Amino acid sequence: MRKVITFLTMALFVTVTFAQQPEGLIAKTRVAPVIDGVLDEIWETAHVYNIDKPFRTEVPSIGAPGESTWRMLWDDNGVYVFVTVKDNHWLPSYAVSGNRWEYDSPEIYFDVNYVLVDGLGAMSGRSTGHYQFAPTPVQARINGTPFTDSDNSIWAFKVNDPDYTLEMFIPYATLKDKDGNIVDRGEKIGFDVTVIDRDPGDAARKRAVWANIGTPPGNESWNTMDEIGLVTFEGFGGTVYVDELKIKGGRFVTEDNGTLQLSLEVVPEDATLKTAKWSIKEGSTGIARISNDGLLTAVADGMVTVVADAADNGGAFDEITIKISGQVATVWEMNLIRNGLFDEVIGGGGRFWSGWTDASPSHTVVDGVSVHTPVASGDTWRYQFSQNNLQAKKDIPYTFQFVAWASEGRSFNVDFEDTAGNNYNRYGRTNDSRSGNGRSDWTFPVTTEPATYKFDVIFDQIIATTDQKVQFMLGGLASPTTVYIDNVLLVADADLAVAATTPTAVLSVKMGYWASLGKFNPATDFVDVAGNFNDWSGGEAYRLTPVGDPDHTYTIKLDKLVDGTKLEFKFRINGSWNNDKHEFPNGGPNRELTITGLANSLNKWFNDEVLSVRDVISNNLGVYPNPARDYVNVVSENQIRELRVINAMGQVVHAQRVGSDRAQIAVGGFDRGIYFIQVMTEKGVAVERVIINR
């Protein structure tokens, strides 16, 4: 199948409309620039265009024509944009208390629709083929450090105060028209650059543009893209469509969370776009995830059908069926929220998360928790923390939950809402009373204590152009309040039934400090614990049993827990104690230490090393403490034959034979980072991820 566009009337209309607008060329590059804000030698091959037109009557101070410029390159993967700004005073939003869009930064606009004049702007949503890229300078990243955004674009600021540059990479897969087609390089597309300038003492921003000067009744590109410029992919010989696709790869996955790399055989070989849009076909009995490059990750047993549709939308496709077995499915593997545990950090923030905010940066991740401090504002929506493209299915029940707390009690809002082009529709319905109208928009109080907030939702109003988004709106306060968010989960209720239930938590207490002082003798003293569980009528005492010397670490296992369960443990110690450490009261027998926290599948406890909680999701394996500094304990219900520690590059950095059901690994000499502990037992192999903090 071929796309044939013969809109003669449209072409005439566009030509007349854009007659006064500038046009530019995007040169082809054989070498991809390094995204670091530095004008590499490869950029000498690009055409250079001035950003020298004032927006309306504004008079920015960004140098003479030819000093503030943009240039662009393209290759088979995407487009690269480089903006140079000659400023007289560097005044970013992080240096003031104000709206981020009113201070020094560039904005880049694309319109990739066939009909370019439609009265819509970037605020109409990316499902309409209009795009705004407006990276916010962050003080910790103005040295050229690249940042990968949730839409897979990459950008980097390089500030040489007061001048600065912005370098970006935008993949073609991000630039889709309103019908979901990837940008057609054989056609002219809309493009513009706006540079926002503000100096101390200015009452408002001043803008310079390449094309759209906002001639009345026109407006800035955020509101309408009808007056932006045009660019052409220079050297593009026309689209060669894919005639045939064939998926290559295996047909079975037998290991828990095993992966299968699928590839494509493409005919003809000179097809312009050799990539495909990968998906799991509805009706599959198993559960799996598949990445943009065809890496399938198994989640739950059954048969899954993988579909590959040619990215050029020419109609070619292929599909194969894969049998999945040996899975121990967890709710986190079925979670539609990416990086819901905030354990993937890029540039100080959480990967896949973004937002719209007056503050800068929009959020940071500290010890695996997303931390927010909105500036004072009368409007809740002025601080938005969100994730797009959730890919939920229509008309089936979902459970949505997260953990939250704040530095002081406050009102809290979260919703699932569509784009402006779809009237910000709350596209789900709920039975929860915290929604005022039965739609997916909830307002409720949050306290200073960590707690789990849980909601039911059915996405009954998803349409073809819906950009599925979850959004926390944290503004609307007279004074700043720090907000903490963690454990964000969106799972289909049917998948919850498949997931492993009643996870087992491992509680460990390290007594090495007191033992070293001669204040604790495991032969004569003992420790027990009573639990107070929000979601379980527990409370019975547990005797702790020793795990390993010389640290005198003691452990118990608690069942019937779910992630987010609030725990309150009281440790009763026999013997006489002084207030040496960890808030033990002075003197006397049977003193108590109370520690409160949340059961969490990644061992993120909100206190110090005295306590950790860990889900055991495979082979009844306990790996703790996690994060670790000096050592890691491994406990299994089966005899451990061998341990291996593998770094993030896949290299084995430590191996040891064991021969018992427990072992200790010294990690004090390891570099800081993420590692995987591979445990070989008589029952099979299990892998646990560990974070080493040095």
PDB file of C-alpha atoms in Angstrom, residues 209-481:
ATOM      1  CA  VAL A 209      11.554  34.487  16.776  1.00  0.00           C
ATOM      2  CA  TRP A 210      12.637  33.049  13.456  1.00  0.00           C
ATOM      3  CA  ALA A 211       9.206  33.227  11.822  1.00  0.00           C
ATOM      4  CA  ASN A 212       6.028  33.862  13.816  1.00  0.00           C
ATOM      5  CA  ILE A 213       5.971  37.500  14.920  1.00  0.00           C
ATOM      6  CA  GLY A 214       2.344  37.250  16.049  1.00  0.00           C
ATOM      7  CA  THR A 215       0.884  39.690  13.541  1.00  0.00           C
ATOM      8  CA  PRO A 216      -2.710  40.429  14.656  1.00  0.00           C
ATOM      9  CA  PRO A 217      -5.001  38.549  14.639  1.00  0.00           C
ATOM     10  CA  GLY A 218      -2.219  35.977  14.986  1.00  0.00           C
ATOM     11  CA  ASN A 219      -0.730  34.840  18.262  1.00  0.00           C
ATOM     12  CA  GLU A 220       2.355  33.126  19.625  1.00  0.00           C
ATOM     13  CA  SER A 221       3.060  29.598  18.382  1.00  0.00           C
ATOM     14  CA  TRP A 222       1.843  28.157  21.663  1.00  0.00           C
ATOM     15  CA  ASN A 223      -1.647  29.259  20.623  1.00  0.00           C
ATOM     16  CA  THR A 224      -1.436  28.904  16.844  1.00  0.00           C
ATOM     17  CA  MET A 225       1.167  27.550  14.454  1.00  0.00           C
ATOM     18  CA  ASP A 226      -0.395  29.047  11.331  1.00  0.00           C
ATOM     19  CA  GLU A 227       2.378  31.639  10.927  1.00  0.00           C
ATOM     20  CA  ILE A 228       5.460  29.556  11.657  1.00  0.00           C
ATOM     21  CA  GLY A 229       8.071  28.894   8.968  1.00  0.00           C
ATOM     22  CA  LEU A 230       8.699  25.920   6.703  1.00  0.00           C
ATOM     23  CA  VAL A 231      11.674  23.554   6.550  1.00  0.00           C
ATOM     24  CA  THR A 232      12.654  20.919   3.986  1.00  0.00           C
ATOM     25  CA  PHE A 233      14.750  17.799   4.451  1.00  0.00           C
ATOM     26  CA  GLU A 234      17.626  18.499   2.096  1.00  0.00           C
ATOM     27  CA  GLY A 235      18.907  15.504   0.154  1.00  0.00           C
ATOM     28  CA  PHE A 236      15.929  13.310   0.948  1.00  0.00           C
ATOM     29  CA  GLY A 237      15.220  11.304  -2.196  1.00  0.00           C
ATOM     30  CA  GLY A 238      11.668  10.365  -1.351  1.00  0.00           C
ATOM     31  CA  THR A 239      10.113   7.680   0.782  1.00  0.00           C
ATOM     32  CA  VAL A 240      10.742   4.054  -0.142  1.00  0.00           C
ATOM     33  CA  TYR A 241       8.011   2.099   1.612  1.00  0.00           C
ATOM     34  CA  VAL A 242       8.348  -1.317   3.199  1.00  0.00           C
ATOM     35  CA  ASP A 243       6.768  -4.064   1.081  1.00  0.00           C
ATOM     36  CA  GLU A 244       7.259  -6.917   3.524  1.00  0.00           C
ATOM     37  CA  LEU A 245       8.198  -7.435   7.156  1.00  0.00           C
ATOM     38  CA  LYS A 246       9.266 -10.678   8.786  1.00  0.00           C
ATOM     39  CA  ILE A 247       9.849 -10.992  12.534  1.00  0.00           C
ATOM     40  CA  LYS A 248      12.949 -13.008  13.438  1.00  0.00           C
ATOM     41  CA  GLY A 249      13.634 -14.499  16.876  1.00  0.00           C
ATOM     42  CA  GLY A 250      12.732 -17.292  19.282  1.00  0.00           C
ATOM     43  CA  ARG A 251       9.285 -18.618  20.178  1.00  0.00           C
ATOM     44  CA  PHE A 252       9.686 -19.495  23.878  1.00  0.00           C
ATOM     45  CA  VAL A 253      10.528 -17.743  27.161  1.00  0.00           C
ATOM     46  CA  THR A 254      10.972 -20.066  30.143  1.00  0.00           C
ATOM     47  CA  GLU A 255      12.835 -17.990  32.766  1.00  0.00           C
ATOM     48  CA  ASP A 256      11.131 -15.606  35.170  1.00  0.00           C
ATOM     49  CA  ASN A 257      11.260 -12.148  33.590  1.00  0.00           C
ATOM     50  CA  GLY A 258      13.204 -13.668  30.722  1.00  0.00           C
ATOM     51  CA  THR A 259      13.765 -11.558  27.624  1.00  0.00           C
ATOM     52  CA  LEU A 260      13.641 -12.275  23.919  1.00  0.00           C
ATOM     53  CA  GLN A 261      15.186  -9.920  21.392  1.00  0.00           C
ATOM     54  CA  LEU A 262      13.145  -9.834  18.194  1.00  0.00           C
ATOM     55  CA  SER A 263      14.461  -8.403  14.950  1.00  0.00           C
ATOM     56  CA  LEU A 264      13.080  -7.550  11.523  1.00  0.00           C
ATOM     57  CA  GLU A 265      13.817  -8.681   8.005  1.00  0.00           C
ATOM     58  CA  VAL A 266      12.760  -5.808   5.740  1.00  0.00           C
ATOM     59  CA  VAL A 267      11.994  -5.857   2.019  1.00  0.00           C
ATOM     60  CA  PRO A 268      13.184  -3.867   0.127  1.00  0.00           C
ATOM     61  CA  GLU A 269      16.570  -3.355   1.733  1.00  0.00           C
ATOM     62  CA  ASP A 270      16.632   0.343   0.810  1.00  0.00           C
ATOM     63  CA  ALA A 271      13.343   1.123   2.587  1.00  0.00           C
ATOM     64  CA  THR A 272      13.460   4.583   4.142  1.00  0.00           C
ATOM     65  CA  LEU A 273      12.205   3.484   7.556  1.00  0.00           C
ATOM     66  CA  LYS A 274      13.275  -0.019   8.530  1.00  0.00           C
ATOM     67  CA  THR A 275      11.758   0.212  11.982  1.00  0.00           C
ATOM     68  CA  ALA A 276       8.390  -1.007  13.201  1.00  0.00           C
ATOM     69  CA  LYS A 277       5.817  -0.200  15.847  1.00  0.00           C
ATOM     70  CA  TRP A 278       5.844  -3.203  18.189  1.00  0.00           C
ATOM     71  CA  SER A 279       2.794  -4.243  20.191  1.00  0.00           C
ATOM     72  CA  ILE A 280       1.210  -7.173  22.034  1.00  0.00           C
ATOM     73  CA  LYS A 281      -2.022  -8.257  20.390  1.00  0.00           C
ATOM     74  CA  GLU A 282      -5.194  -8.040  22.445  1.00  0.00           C
ATOM     75  CA  GLY A 283      -6.558 -11.434  23.408  1.00  0.00           C
ATOM     76  CA  SER A 284      -3.169 -12.875  24.325  1.00  0.00           C
ATOM     77  CA  THR A 285      -3.452 -15.224  27.301  1.00  0.00           C
ATOM     78  CA  GLY A 286       0.012 -14.397  28.626  1.00  0.00           C
ATOM     79  CA  ILE A 287       1.415 -11.036  29.650  1.00  0.00           C
ATOM     80  CA  ALA A 288       4.575  -9.455  28.302  1.00  0.00           C
ATOM     81  CA  ARG A 289       6.095  -6.050  27.620  1.00  0.00           C
ATOM     82  CA  ILE A 290       7.806  -5.096  24.395  1.00  0.00           C
ATOM     83  CA  SER A 291      10.120  -2.134  23.849  1.00  0.00           C
ATOM     84  CA  ASN A 292      10.382   0.194  20.877  1.00  0.00           C
ATOM     85  CA  ASP A 293      13.294  -1.871  19.548  1.00  0.00           C
ATOM     86  CA  GLY A 294      11.594  -5.275  19.854  1.00  0.00           C
ATOM     87  CA  LEU A 295      12.888  -6.512  23.218  1.00  0.00           C
ATOM     88  CA  LEU A 296      10.154  -8.676  24.768  1.00  0.00           C
ATOM     89  CA  THR A 297      10.116  -9.139  28.549  1.00  0.00           C
ATOM     90  CA  ALA A 298       7.938 -11.917  29.961  1.00  0.00           C
ATOM     91  CA  VAL A 299       5.589 -11.171  32.873  1.00  0.00           C
ATOM     92  CA  ALA A 300       2.938 -13.905  33.197  1.00  0.00           C
ATOM     93  CA  ASP A 301       2.504 -17.399  31.734  1.00  0.00           C
ATOM     94  CA  GLY A 302       0.519 -17.960  28.553  1.00  0.00           C
ATOM     95  CA  MET A 303       0.635 -17.307  24.816  1.00  0.00           C
ATOM     96  CA  VAL A 304       1.331 -13.798  23.532  1.00  0.00           C
ATOM     97  CA  THR A 305       1.084 -12.615  19.940  1.00  0.00           C
ATOM     98  CA  VAL A 306       3.603  -9.950  18.978  1.00  0.00           C
ATOM     99  CA  VAL A 307       2.742  -7.621  16.098  1.00  0.00           C
ATOM    100  CA  ALA A 308       5.173  -5.451  14.132  1.00  0.00           C
ATOM    101  CA  ASP A 309       3.639  -2.704  11.951  1.00  0.00           C
ATOM    102  CA  ALA A 310       5.951  -0.908   9.541  1.00  0.00           C
ATOM    103  CA  ALA A 311       6.727   2.540  10.940  1.00  0.00           C
ATOM    104  CA  ASP A 312       6.188   4.166   7.540  1.00  0.00           C
ATOM    105  CA  ASN A 313       2.460   3.327   7.791  1.00  0.00           C
ATOM    106  CA  GLY A 314       2.573   1.769   4.355  1.00  0.00           C
ATOM    107  CA  GLY A 315       0.577  -1.228   5.587  1.00  0.00           C
ATOM    108  CA  ALA A 316       3.253  -3.936   5.890  1.00  0.00           C
ATOM    109  CA  PHE A 317       3.144  -5.994   9.101  1.00  0.00           C
ATOM    110  CA  ASP A 318       3.960  -9.387  10.590  1.00  0.00           C
ATOM    111  CA  GLU A 319       3.087 -11.244  13.788  1.00  0.00           C
ATOM    112  CA  ILE A 320       4.346 -14.261  15.719  1.00  0.00           C
ATOM    113  CA  THR A 321       3.104 -16.156  18.785  1.00  0.00           C
ATOM    114  CA  ILE A 322       5.416 -16.774  21.733  1.00  0.00           C
ATOM    115  CA  LYS A 323       4.853 -19.196  24.623  1.00  0.00           C
ATOM    116  CA  ILE A 324       5.729 -17.826  28.050  1.00  0.00           C
ATOM    117  CA  SER A 325       6.229 -20.066  31.095  1.00  0.00           C
ATOM    118  CA  GLY A 326       8.043 -20.112  34.432  1.00  0.00           C
ATOM    119  CA  GLN A 327       6.877 -16.640  35.499  1.00  0.00           C
ATOM    120  CA  VAL A 328       6.340 -15.360  39.040  1.00  0.00           C
ATOM    121  CA  ALA A 329       4.307 -12.280  38.167  1.00  0.00           C
ATOM    122  CA  THR A 330       4.277  -9.234  40.480  1.00  0.00           C
ATOM    123  CA  VAL A 331       2.127  -6.148  40.402  1.00  0.00           C
ATOM    124  CA  TRP A 332       5.171  -3.994  39.621  1.00  0.00           C
ATOM    125  CA  GLU A 333       5.863  -5.948  36.468  1.00  0.00           C
ATOM    126  CA  MET A 334       2.245  -5.363  35.375  1.00  0.00           C
ATOM    127  CA  ASN A 335       2.305  -1.700  36.292  1.00  0.00           C
ATOM    128  CA  LEU A 336       1.354   0.673  33.452  1.00  0.00           C
ATOM    129  CA  ILE A 337       3.199   3.480  35.230  1.00  0.00           C
ATOM    130  CA  ARG A 338       6.821   3.460  34.115  1.00  0.00           C
ATOM    131  CA  ASN A 339       9.378   4.052  36.851  1.00  0.00           C
ATOM    132  CA  GLY A 340       6.641   4.084  39.472  1.00  0.00           C
ATOM    133  CA  LEU A 341       9.233   3.313  42.166  1.00  0.00           C
ATOM    134  CA  PHE A 342      11.502   6.181  41.033  1.00  0.00           C
ATOM    135  CA  ASP A 343      14.501   3.886  40.875  1.00  0.00           C
ATOM    136  CA  GLU A 344      15.494   5.129  37.403  1.00  0.00           C
ATOM    137  CA  VAL A 345      17.034   8.580  37.759  1.00  0.00           C
ATOM    138  CA  ILE A 346      18.166  10.873  34.940  1.00  0.00           C
ATOM    139  CA  GLY A 347      19.645  14.271  35.676  1.00  0.00           C
ATOM    140  CA  GLY A 348      18.333  14.175  39.233  1.00  0.00           C
ATOM    141  CA  GLY A 349      14.729  13.526  38.221  1.00  0.00           C
ATOM    142  CA  GLY A 350      12.755  10.383  37.537  1.00  0.00           C
ATOM    143  CA  ARG A 351      12.849   8.893  34.059  1.00  0.00           C
ATOM    144  CA  PHE A 352       9.503   8.996  32.159  1.00  0.00           C
ATOM    145  CA  TRP A 353       8.155  11.710  34.491  1.00  0.00           C
ATOM    146  CA  SER A 354       7.789  15.348  33.508  1.00  0.00           C
ATOM    147  CA  GLY A 355       5.472  18.238  34.198  1.00  0.00           C
ATOM    148  CA  TRP A 356       4.486  21.840  33.868  1.00  0.00           C
ATOM    149  CA  THR A 357       5.567  24.021  36.727  1.00  0.00           C
ATOM    150  CA  ASP A 358       6.566  27.486  37.809  1.00  0.00           C
ATOM    151  CA  ALA A 359       9.336  25.906  39.858  1.00  0.00           C
ATOM    152  CA  SER A 360      12.657  24.614  38.566  1.00  0.00           C
ATOM    153  CA  PRO A 361      13.392  21.774  38.500  1.00  0.00           C
ATOM    154  CA  SER A 362       9.935  20.243  38.384  1.00  0.00           C
ATOM    155  CA  HIS A 363      10.997  17.505  40.802  1.00  0.00           C
ATOM    156  CA  THR A 364      13.990  15.641  42.159  1.00  0.00           C
ATOM    157  CA  VAL A 365      14.444  12.037  43.248  1.00  0.00           C
ATOM    158  CA  VAL A 366      16.003  11.559  46.669  1.00  0.00           C
ATOM    159  CA  ASP A 367      16.606   8.025  47.978  1.00  0.00           C
ATOM    160  CA  GLY A 368      14.056   6.639  45.543  1.00  0.00           C
ATOM    161  CA  VAL A 369      11.307   9.144  46.438  1.00  0.00           C
ATOM    162  CA  SER A 370      10.000  11.899  44.148  1.00  0.00           C
ATOM    163  CA  VAL A 371      10.298  15.230  45.961  1.00  0.00           C
ATOM    164  CA  HIS A 372       8.383  18.383  45.012  1.00  0.00           C
ATOM    165  CA  THR A 373       8.347  21.929  46.365  1.00  0.00           C
ATOM    166  CA  PRO A 374       5.799  23.974  44.404  1.00  0.00           C
ATOM    167  CA  VAL A 375       6.139  27.739  44.589  1.00  0.00           C
ATOM    168  CA  ALA A 376       3.327  29.695  46.221  1.00  0.00           C
ATOM    169  CA  SER A 377       0.442  29.986  43.788  1.00  0.00           C
ATOM    170  CA  GLY A 378      -3.308  30.416  43.885  1.00  0.00           C
ATOM    171  CA  ASP A 379      -3.873  27.825  41.150  1.00  0.00           C
ATOM    172  CA  THR A 380      -3.565  24.066  41.696  1.00  0.00           C
ATOM    173  CA  TRP A 381      -2.692  23.490  38.038  1.00  0.00           C
ATOM    174  CA  ARG A 382       0.408  25.699  38.154  1.00  0.00           C
ATOM    175  CA  TYR A 383       2.416  22.730  39.405  1.00  0.00           C
ATOM    176  CA  GLN A 384       1.785  19.596  37.368  1.00  0.00           C
ATOM    177  CA  PHE A 385       3.709  16.340  37.716  1.00  0.00           C
ATOM    178  CA  SER A 386       2.743  13.838  35.073  1.00  0.00           C
ATOM    179  CA  GLN A 387       3.431  10.841  32.890  1.00  0.00           C
ATOM    180  CA  ASN A 388       1.987  10.416  29.389  1.00  0.00           C
ATOM    181  CA  ASN A 389       1.237   7.508  27.071  1.00  0.00           C
ATOM    182  CA  LEU A 390       0.040   5.066  29.725  1.00  0.00           C
ATOM    183  CA  GLN A 391      -1.537   2.652  27.198  1.00  0.00           C
ATOM    184  CA  ALA A 392      -4.447   1.573  29.369  1.00  0.00           C
ATOM    185  CA  LYS A 393      -7.282  -0.377  27.731  1.00  0.00           C
ATOM    186  CA  LYS A 394     -10.785   0.932  27.445  1.00  0.00           C
ATOM    187  CA  ASP A 395     -13.698  -0.227  29.613  1.00  0.00           C
ATOM    188  CA  ILE A 396     -11.854  -2.543  32.008  1.00  0.00           C
ATOM    189  CA  PRO A 397     -11.367  -1.971  35.772  1.00  0.00           C
ATOM    190  CA  TYR A 398      -8.015  -0.667  37.042  1.00  0.00           C
ATOM    191  CA  THR A 399      -6.584  -0.079  40.486  1.00  0.00           C
ATOM    192  CA  PHE A 400      -4.620   3.156  40.894  1.00  0.00           C
ATOM    193  CA  GLN A 401      -2.600   3.781  44.045  1.00  0.00           C
ATOM    194  CA  PHE A 402       0.438   5.634  45.328  1.00  0.00           C
ATOM    195  CA  VAL A 403       2.172   6.619  48.549  1.00  0.00           C
ATOM    196  CA  ALA A 404       2.263  10.315  49.480  1.00  0.00           C
ATOM    197  CA  TRP A 405       2.941  12.670  52.372  1.00  0.00           C
ATOM    198  CA  ALA A 406       3.939  16.308  52.838  1.00  0.00           C
ATOM    199  CA  SER A 407       5.966  18.560  55.113  1.00  0.00           C
ATOM    200  CA  GLU A 408       2.642  19.847  56.459  1.00  0.00           C
ATOM    201  CA  GLY A 409      -0.974  18.821  55.948  1.00  0.00           C
ATOM    202  CA  ARG A 410      -2.417  20.009  52.654  1.00  0.00           C
ATOM    203  CA  SER A 411      -5.019  19.391  49.970  1.00  0.00           C
ATOM    204  CA  PHE A 412      -3.913  17.051  47.193  1.00  0.00           C
ATOM    205  CA  ASN A 413      -5.206  16.541  43.651  1.00  0.00           C
ATOM    206  CA  VAL A 414      -4.539  13.814  41.084  1.00  0.00           C
ATOM    207  CA  ASP A 415      -6.324  13.027  37.834  1.00  0.00           C
ATOM    208  CA  PHE A 416      -6.256  11.187  34.523  1.00  0.00           C
ATOM    209  CA  GLU A 417      -6.942  13.875  31.928  1.00  0.00           C
ATOM    210  CA  ASP A 418      -6.776  14.245  28.153  1.00  0.00           C
ATOM    211  CA  THR A 419      -5.240  17.034  26.077  1.00  0.00           C
ATOM    212  CA  ALA A 420      -6.553  20.546  25.540  1.00  0.00           C
ATOM    213  CA  GLY A 421      -7.648  19.470  22.058  1.00  0.00           C
ATOM    214  CA  ASN A 422      -9.965  16.985  23.784  1.00  0.00           C
ATOM    215  CA  ASN A 423     -11.156  19.602  26.295  1.00  0.00           C
ATOM    216  CA  TYR A 424      -8.984  18.275  29.123  1.00  0.00           C
ATOM    217  CA  ASN A 425     -11.488  15.435  29.445  1.00  0.00           C
ATOM    218  CA  ARG A 426     -11.177  13.243  32.541  1.00  0.00           C
ATOM    219  CA  TYR A 427     -11.348  10.109  30.436  1.00  0.00           C
ATOM    220  CA  GLY A 428     -12.048   7.641  33.271  1.00  0.00           C
ATOM    221  CA  ARG A 429     -14.937   7.047  35.637  1.00  0.00           C
ATOM    222  CA  THR A 430     -14.716   6.099  39.297  1.00  0.00           C
ATOM    223  CA  ASN A 431     -16.921   5.098  42.216  1.00  0.00           C
ATOM    224  CA  ASP A 432     -14.630   6.816  44.703  1.00  0.00           C
ATOM    225  CA  SER A 433     -16.335   9.565  46.725  1.00  0.00           C
ATOM    226  CA  ARG A 434     -13.195  11.730  46.589  1.00  0.00           C
ATOM    227  CA  SER A 435     -14.171  12.532  43.000  1.00  0.00           C
ATOM    228  CA  GLY A 436     -16.791  15.244  42.938  1.00  0.00           C
ATOM    229  CA  ASN A 437     -18.441  14.141  39.691  1.00  0.00           C
ATOM    230  CA  GLY A 438     -17.585  10.466  39.303  1.00  0.00           C
ATOM    231  CA  ARG A 439     -14.775  11.169  36.824  1.00  0.00           C
ATOM    232  CA  SER A 440     -11.057  10.415  37.163  1.00  0.00           C
ATOM    233  CA  ASP A 441     -10.246  13.531  39.207  1.00  0.00           C
ATOM    234  CA  TRP A 442      -9.736  13.202  42.972  1.00  0.00           C
ATOM    235  CA  THR A 443      -9.096  15.812  45.684  1.00  0.00           C
ATOM    236  CA  PHE A 444      -8.304  14.745  49.257  1.00  0.00           C
ATOM    237  CA  PRO A 445      -6.124  15.652  52.258  1.00  0.00           C
ATOM    238  CA  VAL A 446      -2.538  14.430  52.660  1.00  0.00           C
ATOM    239  CA  THR A 447      -0.799  14.471  56.033  1.00  0.00           C
ATOM    240  CA  THR A 448       2.801  14.455  57.228  1.00  0.00           C
ATOM    241  CA  GLU A 449       2.692  10.665  57.641  1.00  0.00           C
ATOM    242  CA  PRO A 450       3.356   8.398  54.619  1.00  0.00           C
ATOM    243  CA  ALA A 451       0.133   6.705  53.571  1.00  0.00           C
ATOM    244  CA  THR A 452      -1.224   4.735  50.619  1.00  0.00           C
ATOM    245  CA  TYR A 453      -3.999   6.320  48.549  1.00  0.00           C
ATOM    246  CA  LYS A 454      -6.031   3.903  46.443  1.00  0.00           C
ATOM    247  CA  PHE A 455      -8.674   4.521  43.755  1.00  0.00           C
ATOM    248  CA  ASP A 456     -10.790   2.532  41.314  1.00  0.00           C
ATOM    249  CA  VAL A 457     -11.025   3.700  37.702  1.00  0.00           C
ATOM    250  CA  ILE A 458     -12.406   2.504  34.361  1.00  0.00           C
ATOM    251  CA  PHE A 459     -11.223   4.412  31.306  1.00  0.00           C
ATOM    252  CA  ASP A 460     -14.526   4.620  29.467  1.00  0.00           C
ATOM    253  CA  GLN A 461     -13.835   7.673  27.281  1.00  0.00           C
ATOM    254  CA  ILE A 462     -10.566   6.836  25.540  1.00  0.00           C
ATOM    255  CA  ILE A 463     -10.700   7.973  21.899  1.00  0.00           C
ATOM    256  CA  ALA A 464      -8.224   7.727  19.009  1.00  0.00           C
ATOM    257  CA  THR A 465      -6.517  11.034  19.874  1.00  0.00           C
ATOM    258  CA  THR A 466      -6.404  10.547  23.652  1.00  0.00           C
ATOM    259  CA  ASP A 467      -2.972  11.125  25.154  1.00  0.00           C
ATOM    260  CA  GLN A 468      -3.362   9.028  28.288  1.00  0.00           C
ATOM    261  CA  LYS A 469      -1.864  10.964  31.163  1.00  0.00           C
ATOM    262  CA  VAL A 470      -1.791  10.724  34.941  1.00  0.00           C
ATOM    263  CA  GLN A 471      -1.229  14.071  36.580  1.00  0.00           C
ATOM    264  CA  PHE A 472      -0.564  15.244  40.114  1.00  0.00           C
ATOM    265  CA  MET A 473      -1.497  18.932  40.542  1.00  0.00           C
ATOM    266  CA  LEU A 474       0.305  20.264  43.584  1.00  0.00           C
ATOM    267  CA  GLY A 475      -0.031  24.062  43.410  1.00  0.00           C
ATOM    268  CA  GLY A 476      -2.749  26.193  44.915  1.00  0.00           C
ATOM    269  CA  LEU A 477      -1.066  26.994  48.242  1.00  0.00           C
ATOM    270  CA  ALA A 478      -0.215  30.320  49.849  1.00  0.00           C
ATOM    271  CA  SER A 479       3.237  29.079  50.880  1.00  0.00           C
ATOM    272  CA  PRO A 480       5.557  26.336  49.600  1.00  0.00           C
ATOM    273  CA  THR A 481       5.006  22.833  50.984  1.00  0.00           C
TER     274      THR A 481
END
